Short mmCIF file of C-alpha atoms in Angstrom, two decimals:
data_model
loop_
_atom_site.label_atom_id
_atom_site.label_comp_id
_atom_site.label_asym_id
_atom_site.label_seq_id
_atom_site.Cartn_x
_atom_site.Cartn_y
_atom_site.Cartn_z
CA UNK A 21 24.43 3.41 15.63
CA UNK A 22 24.84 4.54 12.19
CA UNK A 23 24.94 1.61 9.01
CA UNK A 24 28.38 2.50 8.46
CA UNK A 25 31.51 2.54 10.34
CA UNK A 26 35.03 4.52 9.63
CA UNK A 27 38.41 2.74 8.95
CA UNK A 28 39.69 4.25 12.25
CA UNK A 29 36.67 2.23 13.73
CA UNK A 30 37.41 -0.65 12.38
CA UNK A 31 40.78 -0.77 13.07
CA UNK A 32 40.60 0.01 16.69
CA UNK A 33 38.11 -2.99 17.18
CA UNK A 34 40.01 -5.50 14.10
CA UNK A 35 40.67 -8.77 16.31
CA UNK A 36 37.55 -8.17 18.58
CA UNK A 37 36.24 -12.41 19.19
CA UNK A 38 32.95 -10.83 18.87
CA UNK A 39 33.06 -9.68 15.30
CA UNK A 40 33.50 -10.74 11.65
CA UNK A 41 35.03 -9.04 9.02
CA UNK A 42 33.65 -10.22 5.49
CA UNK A 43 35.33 -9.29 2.23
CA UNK A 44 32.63 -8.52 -0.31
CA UNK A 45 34.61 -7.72 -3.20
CA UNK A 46 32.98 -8.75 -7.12
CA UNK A 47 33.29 -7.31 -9.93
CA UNK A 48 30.39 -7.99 -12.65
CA UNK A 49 31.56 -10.03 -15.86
CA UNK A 50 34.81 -11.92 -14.35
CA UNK A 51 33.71 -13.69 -11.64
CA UNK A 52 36.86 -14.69 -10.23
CA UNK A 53 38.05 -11.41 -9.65
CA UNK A 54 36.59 -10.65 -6.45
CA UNK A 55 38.02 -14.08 -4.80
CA UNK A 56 41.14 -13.60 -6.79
CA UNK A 57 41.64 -10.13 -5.08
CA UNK A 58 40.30 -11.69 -1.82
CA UNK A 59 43.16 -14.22 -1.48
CA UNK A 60 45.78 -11.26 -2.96
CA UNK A 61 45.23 -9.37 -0.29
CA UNK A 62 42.02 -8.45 2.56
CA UNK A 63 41.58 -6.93 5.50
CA UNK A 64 43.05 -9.17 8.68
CA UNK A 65 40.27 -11.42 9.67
CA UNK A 66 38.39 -11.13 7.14
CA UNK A 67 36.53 -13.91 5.54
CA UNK A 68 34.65 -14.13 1.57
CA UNK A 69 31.40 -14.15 0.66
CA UNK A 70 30.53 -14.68 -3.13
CA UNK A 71 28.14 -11.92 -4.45
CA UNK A 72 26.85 -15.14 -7.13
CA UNK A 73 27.76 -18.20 -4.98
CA UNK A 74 27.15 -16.89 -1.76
CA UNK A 75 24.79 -13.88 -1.79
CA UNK A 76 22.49 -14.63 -4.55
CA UNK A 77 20.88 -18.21 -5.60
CA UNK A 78 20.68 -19.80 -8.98
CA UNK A 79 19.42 -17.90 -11.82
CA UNK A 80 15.53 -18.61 -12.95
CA UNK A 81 12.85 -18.03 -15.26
CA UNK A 82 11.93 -15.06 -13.19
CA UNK A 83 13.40 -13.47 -9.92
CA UNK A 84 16.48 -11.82 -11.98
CA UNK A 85 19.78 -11.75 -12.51
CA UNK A 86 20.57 -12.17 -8.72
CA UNK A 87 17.93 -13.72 -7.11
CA UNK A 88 17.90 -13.72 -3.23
CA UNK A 89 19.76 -16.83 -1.70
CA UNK A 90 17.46 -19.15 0.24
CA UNK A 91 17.29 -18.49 3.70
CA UNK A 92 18.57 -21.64 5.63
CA UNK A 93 21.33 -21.83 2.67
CA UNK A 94 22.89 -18.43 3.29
CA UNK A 95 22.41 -19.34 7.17
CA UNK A 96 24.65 -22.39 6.63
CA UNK A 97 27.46 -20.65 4.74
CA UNK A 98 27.33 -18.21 7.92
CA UNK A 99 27.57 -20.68 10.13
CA UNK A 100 30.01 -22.46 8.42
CA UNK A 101 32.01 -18.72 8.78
CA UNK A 102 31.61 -18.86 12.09
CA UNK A 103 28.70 -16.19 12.06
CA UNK A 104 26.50 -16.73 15.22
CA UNK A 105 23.07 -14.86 16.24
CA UNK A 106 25.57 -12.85 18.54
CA UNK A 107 27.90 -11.54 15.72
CA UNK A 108 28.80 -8.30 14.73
CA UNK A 109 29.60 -8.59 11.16
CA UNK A 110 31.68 -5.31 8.95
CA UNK A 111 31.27 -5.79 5.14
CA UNK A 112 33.51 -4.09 3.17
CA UNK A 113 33.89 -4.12 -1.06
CA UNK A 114 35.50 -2.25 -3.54
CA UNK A 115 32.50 -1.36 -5.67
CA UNK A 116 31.11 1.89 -3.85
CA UNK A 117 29.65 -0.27 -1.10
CA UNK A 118 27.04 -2.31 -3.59
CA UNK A 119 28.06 -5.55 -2.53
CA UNK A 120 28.69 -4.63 1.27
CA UNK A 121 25.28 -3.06 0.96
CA UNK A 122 22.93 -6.42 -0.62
CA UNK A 123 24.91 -8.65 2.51
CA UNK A 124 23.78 -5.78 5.35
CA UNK A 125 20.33 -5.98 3.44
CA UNK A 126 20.47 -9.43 3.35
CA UNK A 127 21.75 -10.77 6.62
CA UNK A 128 18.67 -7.50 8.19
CA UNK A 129 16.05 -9.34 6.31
CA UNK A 130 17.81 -12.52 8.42
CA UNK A 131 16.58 -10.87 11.30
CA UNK A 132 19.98 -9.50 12.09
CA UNK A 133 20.58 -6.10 12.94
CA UNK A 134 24.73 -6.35 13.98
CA UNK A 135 25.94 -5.23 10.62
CA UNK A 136 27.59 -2.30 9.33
CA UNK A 137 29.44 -1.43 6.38
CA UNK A 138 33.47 -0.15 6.11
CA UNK A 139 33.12 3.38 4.78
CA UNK A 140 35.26 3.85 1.56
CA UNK A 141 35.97 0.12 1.30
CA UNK A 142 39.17 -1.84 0.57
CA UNK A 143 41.14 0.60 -1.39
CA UNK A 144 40.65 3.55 1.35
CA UNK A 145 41.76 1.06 3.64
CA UNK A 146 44.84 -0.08 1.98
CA UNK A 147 45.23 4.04 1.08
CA UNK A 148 45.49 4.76 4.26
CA UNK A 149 48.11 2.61 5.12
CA UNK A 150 45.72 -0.25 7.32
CA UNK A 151 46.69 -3.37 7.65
CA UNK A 152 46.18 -6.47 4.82
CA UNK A 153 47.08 -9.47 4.60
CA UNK A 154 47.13 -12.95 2.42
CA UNK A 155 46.90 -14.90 5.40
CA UNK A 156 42.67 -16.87 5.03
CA UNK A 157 41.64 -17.15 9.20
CA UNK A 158 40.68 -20.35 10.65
CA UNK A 159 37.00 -20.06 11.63
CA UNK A 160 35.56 -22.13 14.44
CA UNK A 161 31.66 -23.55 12.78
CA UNK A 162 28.67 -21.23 14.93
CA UNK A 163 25.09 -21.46 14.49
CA UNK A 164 23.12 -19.13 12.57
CA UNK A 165 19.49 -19.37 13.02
CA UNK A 166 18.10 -16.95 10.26
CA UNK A 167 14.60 -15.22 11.67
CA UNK A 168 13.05 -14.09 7.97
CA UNK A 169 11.50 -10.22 7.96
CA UNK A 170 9.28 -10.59 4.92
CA UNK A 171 7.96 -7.38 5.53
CA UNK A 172 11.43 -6.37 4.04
CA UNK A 173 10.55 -7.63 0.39
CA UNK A 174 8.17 -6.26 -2.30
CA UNK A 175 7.28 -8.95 -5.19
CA UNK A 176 6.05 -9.02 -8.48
CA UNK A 177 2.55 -9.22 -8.42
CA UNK A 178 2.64 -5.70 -5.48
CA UNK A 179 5.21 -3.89 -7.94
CA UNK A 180 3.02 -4.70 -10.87
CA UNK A 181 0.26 -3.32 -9.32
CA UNK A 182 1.26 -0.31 -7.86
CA UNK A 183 2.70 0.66 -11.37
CA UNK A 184 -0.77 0.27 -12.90
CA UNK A 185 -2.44 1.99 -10.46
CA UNK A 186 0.11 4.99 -10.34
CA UNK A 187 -0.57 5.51 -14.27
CA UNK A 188 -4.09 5.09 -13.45
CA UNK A 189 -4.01 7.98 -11.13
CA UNK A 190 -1.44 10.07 -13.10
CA UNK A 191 -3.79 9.76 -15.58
CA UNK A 192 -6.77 10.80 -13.24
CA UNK A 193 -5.87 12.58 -10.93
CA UNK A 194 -9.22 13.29 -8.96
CA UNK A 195 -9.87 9.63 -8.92
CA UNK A 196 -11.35 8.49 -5.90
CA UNK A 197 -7.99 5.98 -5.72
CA UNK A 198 -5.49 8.67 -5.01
CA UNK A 199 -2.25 7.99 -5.57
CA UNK A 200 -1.23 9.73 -2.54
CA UNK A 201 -1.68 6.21 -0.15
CA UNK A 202 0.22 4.36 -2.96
CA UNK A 203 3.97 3.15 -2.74
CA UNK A 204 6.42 5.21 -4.67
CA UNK A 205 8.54 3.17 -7.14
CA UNK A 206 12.54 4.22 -6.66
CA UNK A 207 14.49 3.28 -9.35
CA UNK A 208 18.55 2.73 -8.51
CA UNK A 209 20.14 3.14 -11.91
CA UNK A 210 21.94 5.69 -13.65
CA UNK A 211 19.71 8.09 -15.21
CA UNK A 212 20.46 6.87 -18.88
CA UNK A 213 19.69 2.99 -17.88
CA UNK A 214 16.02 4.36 -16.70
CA UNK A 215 15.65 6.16 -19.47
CA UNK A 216 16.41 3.01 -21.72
CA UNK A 217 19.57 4.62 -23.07
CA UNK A 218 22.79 2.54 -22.78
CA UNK A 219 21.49 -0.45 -21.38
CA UNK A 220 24.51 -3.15 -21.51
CA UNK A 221 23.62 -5.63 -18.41
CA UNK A 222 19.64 -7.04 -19.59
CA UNK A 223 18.21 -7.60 -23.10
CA UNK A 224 15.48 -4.83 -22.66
CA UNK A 225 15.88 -0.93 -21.84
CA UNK A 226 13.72 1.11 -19.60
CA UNK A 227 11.91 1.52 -16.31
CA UNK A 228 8.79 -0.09 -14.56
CA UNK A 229 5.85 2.64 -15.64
CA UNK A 230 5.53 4.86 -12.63
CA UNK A 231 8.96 4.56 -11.19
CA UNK A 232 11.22 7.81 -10.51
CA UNK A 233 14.89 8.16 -11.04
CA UNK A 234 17.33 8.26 -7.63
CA UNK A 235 20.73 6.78 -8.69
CA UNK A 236 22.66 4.93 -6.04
CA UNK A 237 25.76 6.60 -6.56
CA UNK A 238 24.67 10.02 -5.74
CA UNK A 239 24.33 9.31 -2.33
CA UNK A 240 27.60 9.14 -1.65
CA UNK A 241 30.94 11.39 -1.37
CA UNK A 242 33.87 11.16 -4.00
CA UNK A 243 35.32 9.06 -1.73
CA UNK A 244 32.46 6.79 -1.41
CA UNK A 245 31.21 7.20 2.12
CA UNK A 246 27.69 7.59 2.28
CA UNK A 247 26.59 11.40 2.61
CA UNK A 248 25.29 12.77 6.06
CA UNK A 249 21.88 12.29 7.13
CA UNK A 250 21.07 16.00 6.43
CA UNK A 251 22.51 15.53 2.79
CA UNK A 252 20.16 12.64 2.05
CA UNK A 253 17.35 14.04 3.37
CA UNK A 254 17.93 16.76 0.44
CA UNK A 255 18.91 14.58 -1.92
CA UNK A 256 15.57 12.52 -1.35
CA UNK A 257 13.03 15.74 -0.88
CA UNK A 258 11.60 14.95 -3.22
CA UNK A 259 9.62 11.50 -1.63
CA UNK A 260 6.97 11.91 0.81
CA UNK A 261 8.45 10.56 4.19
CA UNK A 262 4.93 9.33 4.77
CA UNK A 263 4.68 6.89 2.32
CA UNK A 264 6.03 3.76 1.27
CA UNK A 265 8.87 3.30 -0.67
CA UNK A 266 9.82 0.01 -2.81
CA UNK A 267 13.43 0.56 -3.96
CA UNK A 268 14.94 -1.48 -7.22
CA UNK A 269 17.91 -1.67 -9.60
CA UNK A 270 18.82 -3.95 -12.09
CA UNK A 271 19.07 -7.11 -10.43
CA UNK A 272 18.48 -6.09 -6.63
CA UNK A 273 22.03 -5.29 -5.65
CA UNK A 274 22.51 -1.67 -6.10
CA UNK A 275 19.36 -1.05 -4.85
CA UNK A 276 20.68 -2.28 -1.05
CA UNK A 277 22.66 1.19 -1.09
CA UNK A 278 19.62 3.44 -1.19
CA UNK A 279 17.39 1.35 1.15
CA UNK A 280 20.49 2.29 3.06
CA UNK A 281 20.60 5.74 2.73
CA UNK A 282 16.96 6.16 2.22
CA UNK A 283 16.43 4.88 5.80
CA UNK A 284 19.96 7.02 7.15
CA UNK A 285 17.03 10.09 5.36
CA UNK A 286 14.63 9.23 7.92
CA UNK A 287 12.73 7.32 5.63
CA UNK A 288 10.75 4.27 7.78
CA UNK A 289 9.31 2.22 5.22
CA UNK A 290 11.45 1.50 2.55
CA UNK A 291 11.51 -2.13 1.34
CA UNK A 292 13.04 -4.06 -1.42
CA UNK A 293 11.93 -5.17 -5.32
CA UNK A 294 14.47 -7.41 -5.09
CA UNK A 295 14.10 -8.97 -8.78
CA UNK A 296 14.10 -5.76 -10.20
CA UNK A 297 14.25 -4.49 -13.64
CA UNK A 298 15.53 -8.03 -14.68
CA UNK A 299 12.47 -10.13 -13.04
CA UNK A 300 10.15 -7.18 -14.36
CA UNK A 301 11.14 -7.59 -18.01
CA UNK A 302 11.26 -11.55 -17.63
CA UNK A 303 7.30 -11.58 -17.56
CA UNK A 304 6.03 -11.10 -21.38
CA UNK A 305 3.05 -9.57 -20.37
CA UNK A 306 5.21 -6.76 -19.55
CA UNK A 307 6.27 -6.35 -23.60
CA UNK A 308 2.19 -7.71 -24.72
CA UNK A 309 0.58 -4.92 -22.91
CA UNK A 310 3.76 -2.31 -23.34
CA UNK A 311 4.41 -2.03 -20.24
CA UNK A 312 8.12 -0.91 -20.55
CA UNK A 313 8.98 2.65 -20.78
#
């Protein structure tokens, strides 16, 4: 089955025992909003999940501006939900699917594959005349017992390294190191935020050295479900399907959308920088050696 589900879907399965709706609705710079909006008015069912509180852990020296949550924490909130081993969970947001995106991500690299994302989110939803509701559900405690896919995750040290050796190649191209078996670096964000143009969420503009330019948005439709399989596979050509891909954004969240559609491409190694440009620019060898471009 397909990472994303239609409202028609959703609504013929929407008090299924089996399954959990969770609201994923946050909107950068007021931090309230998305709960706010949440207790306004959701999808009947539906529980919230904090993109900050929930989804991401404390801010550090490094690891960005949304670090991943630990493991055993995020599998207690779920719990706490009612989200069992045996769920099937449907994420929905109102951001283009970024949010619903980093929990599917999130609850795969769990070890769970029973998660999909609403097509179109909230507003199609409520557009379409679906039922909402103010009422919060009373959830009966599960267990959650997370089952970690590290394999999922690229880190620093990897990232920084297959930047340096992609220059080196680039640079040399009949090196005996051919880039060819190397990872390519995808980066997320608009074109003018890789470029280091307009840069208004982290101190310092530009791209990890090596990385090419696939914004998230542009793999979706105007009304922000995700283009068909054949459509991504276009709008990715240009990546060899036979190499690995290590995905990142900002701060790891917008990313989660083109792991999605990367993979809907056909694409079966695509994993996650999850620090991202904010972790990357957090080291100062980075600015010593000019590593920033």
């Amino acid at each position: 089955m397909d990472a994303t589900v239609s409202k028609r879907w959703l609504l013929a399965r929407l008090y299924e025992p089996e399954q959990t709706i969770v609201d994923c609705r946050f909107t950068l710079g007021q931090p309230e909003a998305g709960r706010d909006s949440y207790e306004e008015e959701h999808i009947p069912g539906a529980v919230y999940l904090d993109l900050k509180l929930d989804l991401s852990s404390p801010e550090r020296e490094h690891g960005g501006r949304h670090p991943l949550p630990d493991p055993e924490v995020l599998a207690a909130r779920l719990s706490k939900l009612g989200i069992g081993n045996d769920s099937r969970i449907v994420a929905y947001d109102d951001e283009n699917g970024m949010n619903a995106a980093r929990l599917w991500w999130l609850l795969r690299y769990l070890g769970h594959e029973q998660v999909f994302i609403l097509e179109g989110g909230f507003s199609a939803w409520k557009a379409e005349k679906y039922p909402v509701t103010d009422h919060q559900p009373v959830r009966v405690p599960s267990t959650f017992v997370p089952n970690v896919q590290p394999q999922m995750l690229a880190g620093y040290e990897e990232v920084r390294s297959v930047s340096q050796r992609t220059l080196k190649d680039e640079a040399n191209p009949s090196a005996a190191n051919s880039s060819s078996a190397l990872p390519v670096l995808v980066d997320s964000r608009s074109n003018d935020r890789y470029l280091g143009q307009n840069e208004t969420l982290d101190p310092v503009g530009g791209h990890i050295p090596g990385a090419v330019n696939f914004f998230w948005k542009d793999t979706q439709n105007a009304d922000g479900s995700f283009k068909s399989a054949d459509e991504l596979a276009e709008h990715f050509a240009g990546l060899p399907k036979d190499r690995e891909i290590i995905v990142y954004c900002g701060s790891g969240v917008t990313a989660c959308p083109n792991v999605l559609a990367l993979e809907k491409a056909g694409f079966k190694n695509v994993r996650l920088y999850a620090g991202s440009w904010s972790d990357w620019i957090s080291y100062e060898e980075n600015h010593r050696n000019g590593d920033l471009q």
